PDB file of C-alpha atoms in Angstrom:
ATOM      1  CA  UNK A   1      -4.831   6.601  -3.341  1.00  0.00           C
ATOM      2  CA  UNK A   2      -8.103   6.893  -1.923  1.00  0.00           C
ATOM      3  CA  UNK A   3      -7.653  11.141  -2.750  1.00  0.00           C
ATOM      4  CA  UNK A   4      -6.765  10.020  -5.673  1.00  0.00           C
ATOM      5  CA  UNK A   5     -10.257   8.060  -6.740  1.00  0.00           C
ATOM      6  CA  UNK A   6     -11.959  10.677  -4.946  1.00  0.00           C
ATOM      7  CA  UNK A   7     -10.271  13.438  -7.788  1.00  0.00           C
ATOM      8  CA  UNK A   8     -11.227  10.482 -10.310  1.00  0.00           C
ATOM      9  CA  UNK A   9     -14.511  10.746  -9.602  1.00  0.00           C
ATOM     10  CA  UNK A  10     -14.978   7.422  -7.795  1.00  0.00           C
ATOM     11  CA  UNK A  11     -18.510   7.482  -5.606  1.00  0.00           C
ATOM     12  CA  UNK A  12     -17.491   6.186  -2.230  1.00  0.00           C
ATOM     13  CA  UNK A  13     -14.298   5.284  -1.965  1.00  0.00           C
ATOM     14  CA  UNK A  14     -13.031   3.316   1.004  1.00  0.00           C
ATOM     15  CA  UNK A  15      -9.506   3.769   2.269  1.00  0.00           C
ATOM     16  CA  UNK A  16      -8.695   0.350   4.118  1.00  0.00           C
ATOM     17  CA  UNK A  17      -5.502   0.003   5.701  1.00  0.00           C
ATOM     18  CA  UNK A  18      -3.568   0.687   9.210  1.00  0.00           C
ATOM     19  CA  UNK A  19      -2.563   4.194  10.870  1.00  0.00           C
ATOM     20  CA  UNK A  20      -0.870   4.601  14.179  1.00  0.00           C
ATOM     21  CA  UNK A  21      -1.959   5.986  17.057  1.00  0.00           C
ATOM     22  CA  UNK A  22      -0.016   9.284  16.111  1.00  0.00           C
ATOM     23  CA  UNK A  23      -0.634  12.943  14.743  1.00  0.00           C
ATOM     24  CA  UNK A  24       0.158  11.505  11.033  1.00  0.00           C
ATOM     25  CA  UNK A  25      -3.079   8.910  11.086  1.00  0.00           C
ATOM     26  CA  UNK A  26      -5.191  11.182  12.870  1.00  0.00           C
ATOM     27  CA  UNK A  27      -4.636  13.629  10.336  1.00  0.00           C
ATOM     28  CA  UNK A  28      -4.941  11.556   7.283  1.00  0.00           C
ATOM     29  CA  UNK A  29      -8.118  10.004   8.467  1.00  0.00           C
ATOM     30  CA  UNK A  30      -8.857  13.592   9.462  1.00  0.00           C
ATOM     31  CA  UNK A  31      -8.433  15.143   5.786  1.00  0.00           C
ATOM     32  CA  UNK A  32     -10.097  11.658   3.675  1.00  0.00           C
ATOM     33  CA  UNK A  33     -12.716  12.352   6.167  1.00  0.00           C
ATOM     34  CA  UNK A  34     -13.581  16.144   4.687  1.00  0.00           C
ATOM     35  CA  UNK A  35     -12.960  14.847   1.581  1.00  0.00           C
ATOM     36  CA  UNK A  36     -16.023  12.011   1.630  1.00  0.00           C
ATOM     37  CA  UNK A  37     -13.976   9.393   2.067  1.00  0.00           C
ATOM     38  CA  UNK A  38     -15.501   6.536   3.885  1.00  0.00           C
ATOM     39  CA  UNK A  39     -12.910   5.678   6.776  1.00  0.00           C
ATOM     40  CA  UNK A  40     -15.011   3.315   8.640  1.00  0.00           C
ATOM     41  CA  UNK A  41     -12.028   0.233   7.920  1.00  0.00           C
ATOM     42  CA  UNK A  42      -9.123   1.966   8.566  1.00  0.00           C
ATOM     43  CA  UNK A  43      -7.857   0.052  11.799  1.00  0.00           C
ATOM     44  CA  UNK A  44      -5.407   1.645  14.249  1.00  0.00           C
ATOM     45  CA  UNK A  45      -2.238  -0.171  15.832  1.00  0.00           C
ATOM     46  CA  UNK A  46      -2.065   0.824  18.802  1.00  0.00           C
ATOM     47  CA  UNK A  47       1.342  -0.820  19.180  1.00  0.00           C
ATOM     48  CA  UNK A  48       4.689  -0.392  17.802  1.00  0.00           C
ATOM     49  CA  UNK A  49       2.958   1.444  14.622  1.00  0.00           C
ATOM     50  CA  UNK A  50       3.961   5.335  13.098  1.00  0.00           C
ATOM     51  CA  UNK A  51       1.784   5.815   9.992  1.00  0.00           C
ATOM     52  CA  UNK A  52       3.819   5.474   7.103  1.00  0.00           C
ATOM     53  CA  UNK A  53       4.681   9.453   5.577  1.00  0.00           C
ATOM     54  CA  UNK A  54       7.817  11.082   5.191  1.00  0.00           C
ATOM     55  CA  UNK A  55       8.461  15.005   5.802  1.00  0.00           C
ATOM     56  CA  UNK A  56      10.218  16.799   2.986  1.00  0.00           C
ATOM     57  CA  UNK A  57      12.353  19.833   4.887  1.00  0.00           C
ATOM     58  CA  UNK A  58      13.188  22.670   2.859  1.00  0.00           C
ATOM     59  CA  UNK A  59      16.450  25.647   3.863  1.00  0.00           C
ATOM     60  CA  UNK A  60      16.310  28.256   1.552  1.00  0.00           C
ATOM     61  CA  UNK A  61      14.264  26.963  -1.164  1.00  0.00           C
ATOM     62  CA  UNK A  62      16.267  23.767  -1.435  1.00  0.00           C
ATOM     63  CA  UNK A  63      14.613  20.750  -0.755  1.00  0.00           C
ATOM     64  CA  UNK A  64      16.932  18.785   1.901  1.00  0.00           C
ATOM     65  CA  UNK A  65      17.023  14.851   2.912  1.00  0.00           C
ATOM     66  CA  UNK A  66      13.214  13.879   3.889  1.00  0.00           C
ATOM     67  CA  UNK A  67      12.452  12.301   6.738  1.00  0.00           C
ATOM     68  CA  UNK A  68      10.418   8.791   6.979  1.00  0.00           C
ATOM     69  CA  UNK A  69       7.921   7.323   9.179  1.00  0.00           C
ATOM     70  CA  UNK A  70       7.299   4.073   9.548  1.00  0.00           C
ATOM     71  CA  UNK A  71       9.409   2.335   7.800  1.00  0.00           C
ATOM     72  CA  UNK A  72       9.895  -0.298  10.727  1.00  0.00           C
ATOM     73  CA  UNK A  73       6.624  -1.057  11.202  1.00  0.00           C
ATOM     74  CA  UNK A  74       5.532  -4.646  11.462  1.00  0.00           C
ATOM     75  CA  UNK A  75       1.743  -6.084  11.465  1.00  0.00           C
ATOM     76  CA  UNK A  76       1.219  -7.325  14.767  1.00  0.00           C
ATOM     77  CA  UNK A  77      -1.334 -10.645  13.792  1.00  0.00           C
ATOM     78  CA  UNK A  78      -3.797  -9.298  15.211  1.00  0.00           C
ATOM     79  CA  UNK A  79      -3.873  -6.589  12.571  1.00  0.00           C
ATOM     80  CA  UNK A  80      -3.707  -8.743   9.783  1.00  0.00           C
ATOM     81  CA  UNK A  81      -6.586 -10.310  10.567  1.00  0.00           C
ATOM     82  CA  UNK A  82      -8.261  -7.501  10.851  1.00  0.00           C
ATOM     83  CA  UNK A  83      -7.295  -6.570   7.489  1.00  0.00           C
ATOM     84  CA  UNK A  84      -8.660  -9.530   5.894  1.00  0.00           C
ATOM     85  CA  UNK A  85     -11.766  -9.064   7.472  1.00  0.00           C
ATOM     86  CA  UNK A  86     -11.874  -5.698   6.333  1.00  0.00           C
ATOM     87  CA  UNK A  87     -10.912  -6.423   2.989  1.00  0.00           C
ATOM     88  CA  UNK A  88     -13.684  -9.215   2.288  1.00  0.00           C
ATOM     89  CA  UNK A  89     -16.134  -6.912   3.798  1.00  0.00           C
ATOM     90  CA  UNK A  90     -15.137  -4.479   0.768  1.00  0.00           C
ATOM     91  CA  UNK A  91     -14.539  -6.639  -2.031  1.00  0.00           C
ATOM     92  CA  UNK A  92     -18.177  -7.889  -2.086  1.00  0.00           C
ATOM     93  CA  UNK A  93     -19.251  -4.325  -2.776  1.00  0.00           C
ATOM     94  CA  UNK A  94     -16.254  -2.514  -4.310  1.00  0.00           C
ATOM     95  CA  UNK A  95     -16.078  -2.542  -8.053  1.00  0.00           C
ATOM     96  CA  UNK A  96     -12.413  -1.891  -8.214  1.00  0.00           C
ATOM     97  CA  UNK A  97      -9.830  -2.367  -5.313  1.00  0.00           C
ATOM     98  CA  UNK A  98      -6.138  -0.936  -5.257  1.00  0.00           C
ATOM     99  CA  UNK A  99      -3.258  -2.463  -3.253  1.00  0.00           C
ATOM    100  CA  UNK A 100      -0.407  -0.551  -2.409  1.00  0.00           C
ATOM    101  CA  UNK A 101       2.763  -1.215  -0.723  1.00  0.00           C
ATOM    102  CA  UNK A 102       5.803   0.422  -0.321  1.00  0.00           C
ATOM    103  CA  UNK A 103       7.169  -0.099   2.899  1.00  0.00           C
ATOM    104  CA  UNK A 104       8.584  -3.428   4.021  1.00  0.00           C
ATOM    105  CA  UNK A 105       6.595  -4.045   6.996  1.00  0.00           C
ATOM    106  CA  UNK A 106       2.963  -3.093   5.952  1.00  0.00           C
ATOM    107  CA  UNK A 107       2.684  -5.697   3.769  1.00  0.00           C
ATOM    108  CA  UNK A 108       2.882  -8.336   7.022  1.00  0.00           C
ATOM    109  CA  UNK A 109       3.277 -11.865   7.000  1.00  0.00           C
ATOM    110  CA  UNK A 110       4.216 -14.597   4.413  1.00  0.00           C
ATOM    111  CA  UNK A 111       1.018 -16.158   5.805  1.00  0.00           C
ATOM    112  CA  UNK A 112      -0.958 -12.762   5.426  1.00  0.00           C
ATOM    113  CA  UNK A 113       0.168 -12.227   2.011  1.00  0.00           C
ATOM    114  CA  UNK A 114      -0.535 -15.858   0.689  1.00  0.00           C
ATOM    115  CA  UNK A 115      -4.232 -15.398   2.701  1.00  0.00           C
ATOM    116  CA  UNK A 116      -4.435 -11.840   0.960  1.00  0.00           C
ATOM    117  CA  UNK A 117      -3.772 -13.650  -2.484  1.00  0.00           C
ATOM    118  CA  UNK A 118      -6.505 -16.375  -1.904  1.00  0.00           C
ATOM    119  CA  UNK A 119      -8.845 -13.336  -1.280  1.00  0.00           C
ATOM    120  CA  UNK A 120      -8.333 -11.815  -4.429  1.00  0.00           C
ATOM    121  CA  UNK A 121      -8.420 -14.979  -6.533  1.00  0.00           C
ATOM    122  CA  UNK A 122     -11.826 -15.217  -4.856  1.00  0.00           C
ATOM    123  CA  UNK A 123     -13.302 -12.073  -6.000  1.00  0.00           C
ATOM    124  CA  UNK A 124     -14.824 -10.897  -9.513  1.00  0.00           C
ATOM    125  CA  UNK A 125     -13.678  -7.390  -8.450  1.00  0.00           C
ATOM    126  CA  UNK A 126     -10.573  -5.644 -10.087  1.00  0.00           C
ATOM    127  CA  UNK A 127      -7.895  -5.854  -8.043  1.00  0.00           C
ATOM    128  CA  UNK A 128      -5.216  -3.611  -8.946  1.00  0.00           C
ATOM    129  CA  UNK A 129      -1.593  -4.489  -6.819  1.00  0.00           C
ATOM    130  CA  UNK A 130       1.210  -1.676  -6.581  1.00  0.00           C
ATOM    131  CA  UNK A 131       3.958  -3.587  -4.500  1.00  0.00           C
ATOM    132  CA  UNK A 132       7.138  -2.779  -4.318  1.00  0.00           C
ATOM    133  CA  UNK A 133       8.683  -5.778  -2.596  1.00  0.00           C
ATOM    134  CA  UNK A 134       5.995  -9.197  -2.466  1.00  0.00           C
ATOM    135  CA  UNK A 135       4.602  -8.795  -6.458  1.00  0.00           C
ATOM    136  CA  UNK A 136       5.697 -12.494  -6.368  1.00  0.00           C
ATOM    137  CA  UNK A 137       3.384 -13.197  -3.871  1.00  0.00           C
ATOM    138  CA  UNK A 138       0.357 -12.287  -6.220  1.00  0.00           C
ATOM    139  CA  UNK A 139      -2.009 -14.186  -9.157  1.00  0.00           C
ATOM    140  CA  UNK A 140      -5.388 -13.692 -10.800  1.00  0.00           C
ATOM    141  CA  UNK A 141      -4.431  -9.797 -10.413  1.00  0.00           C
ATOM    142  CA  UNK A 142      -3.171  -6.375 -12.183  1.00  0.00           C
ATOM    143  CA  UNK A 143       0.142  -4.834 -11.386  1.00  0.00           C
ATOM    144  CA  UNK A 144       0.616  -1.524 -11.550  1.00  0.00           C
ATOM    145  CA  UNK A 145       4.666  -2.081 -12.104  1.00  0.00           C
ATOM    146  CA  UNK A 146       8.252  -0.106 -12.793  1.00  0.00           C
ATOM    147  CA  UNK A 147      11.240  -1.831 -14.539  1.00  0.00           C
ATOM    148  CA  UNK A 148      12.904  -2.380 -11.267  1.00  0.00           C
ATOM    149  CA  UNK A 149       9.390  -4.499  -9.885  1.00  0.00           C
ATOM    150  CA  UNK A 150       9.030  -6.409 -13.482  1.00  0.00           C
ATOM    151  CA  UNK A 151      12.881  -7.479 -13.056  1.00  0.00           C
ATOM    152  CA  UNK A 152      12.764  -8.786 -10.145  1.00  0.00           C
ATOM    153  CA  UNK A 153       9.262 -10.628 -11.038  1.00  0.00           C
ATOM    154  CA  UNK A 154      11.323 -12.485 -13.793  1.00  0.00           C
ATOM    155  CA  UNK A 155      14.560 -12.945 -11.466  1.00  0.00           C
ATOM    156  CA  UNK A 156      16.727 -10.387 -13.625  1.00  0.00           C
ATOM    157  CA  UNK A 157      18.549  -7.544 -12.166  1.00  0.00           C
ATOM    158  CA  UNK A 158      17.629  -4.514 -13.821  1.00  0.00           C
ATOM    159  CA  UNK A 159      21.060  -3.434 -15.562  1.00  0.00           C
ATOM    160  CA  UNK A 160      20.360  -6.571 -17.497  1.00  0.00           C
ATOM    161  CA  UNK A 161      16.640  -5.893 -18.760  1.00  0.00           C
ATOM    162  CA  UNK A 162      16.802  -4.371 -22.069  1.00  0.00           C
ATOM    163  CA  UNK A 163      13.984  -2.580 -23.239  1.00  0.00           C
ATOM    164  CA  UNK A 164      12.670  -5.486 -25.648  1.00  0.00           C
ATOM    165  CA  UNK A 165      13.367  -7.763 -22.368  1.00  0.00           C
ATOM    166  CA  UNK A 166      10.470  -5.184 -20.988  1.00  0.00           C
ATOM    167  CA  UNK A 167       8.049  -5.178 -23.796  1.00  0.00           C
ATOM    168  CA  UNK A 168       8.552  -9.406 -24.044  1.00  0.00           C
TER     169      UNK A 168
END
């Protein structure tokens, strides 16, 4: 994401969020780094953490089962308070923030997410939420949403949305 703005023109963009203490979060905060990415709030979990990013292999030109990363992780609470902080510390100067989760686990707590969601309805800055599993869990924001995400918003399983269902 934070490549992303960067591409977009944005003119400091912040990449806030956990990495492991692995090869993959060195890297990444590594590369946003040369980029001009500020990295100052990424925190590391030192514990039980693999930065979330998956491997695509490739035999002969043909692109073969990728392999994940991460995709047990857990916040330890210690990290999610860290991410508050870090989060209200950007919000106050940020004109647009973007949440993104994908995995499970990096999207922590019932407690951290309902916390999370009283920090954005706090904040006159454009929150913009890309979650794959706790969309539920958020008000007062934008969702950048699939079919599949808006379904299960509205308690419908998604061979029973229609595509009126979706426009309505």
């Amino acid at each position: 994401i934070v490549a992303n703005m960067l591409a977009f023109g944005a003119s400091e963009p912040l990449g806030v969020g956990l990495v492991g203490a692995d090869i993959f979060g060195r890297e990444l905060k590594s590369l946003l780094t040369k980029k001009g990415a500020n990295t100052d709030h990424l925190i590391r979990q030192e514990a039980d953490f693999s930065t979330y990013t998956y491997i695509k292999r490739y035999l002969n030109r043909r692109e073969l089962e990728r392999i994940d990363f991460g995709g047990k992780n857990w916040l330890t609470s210690e990290s999610e308070s860290k991410l508050l902080e870090r989060l209200e510390q950007v919000l106050t100067h940020c004109q647009a923030v973007v949440i993104n989760q994908q995995v499970t686990g990096s999207m922590g707590s019932p407690t951290f997410r309902k916390a999370l969601n009283q920090l954005l309805c706090n904040t006159e800055t454009l929150v913009l939420v890309d979650s794959r599993h706790y969309a539920q869990d958020f008000t007062q924001v934008h969702f950048k949403i699939n079919a599949f995400e808006l379904a299960q918003m509205f308690g419908k399983h998604i061979r029973h949305l229609s595509d009126s269902d979706t426009e309505d």
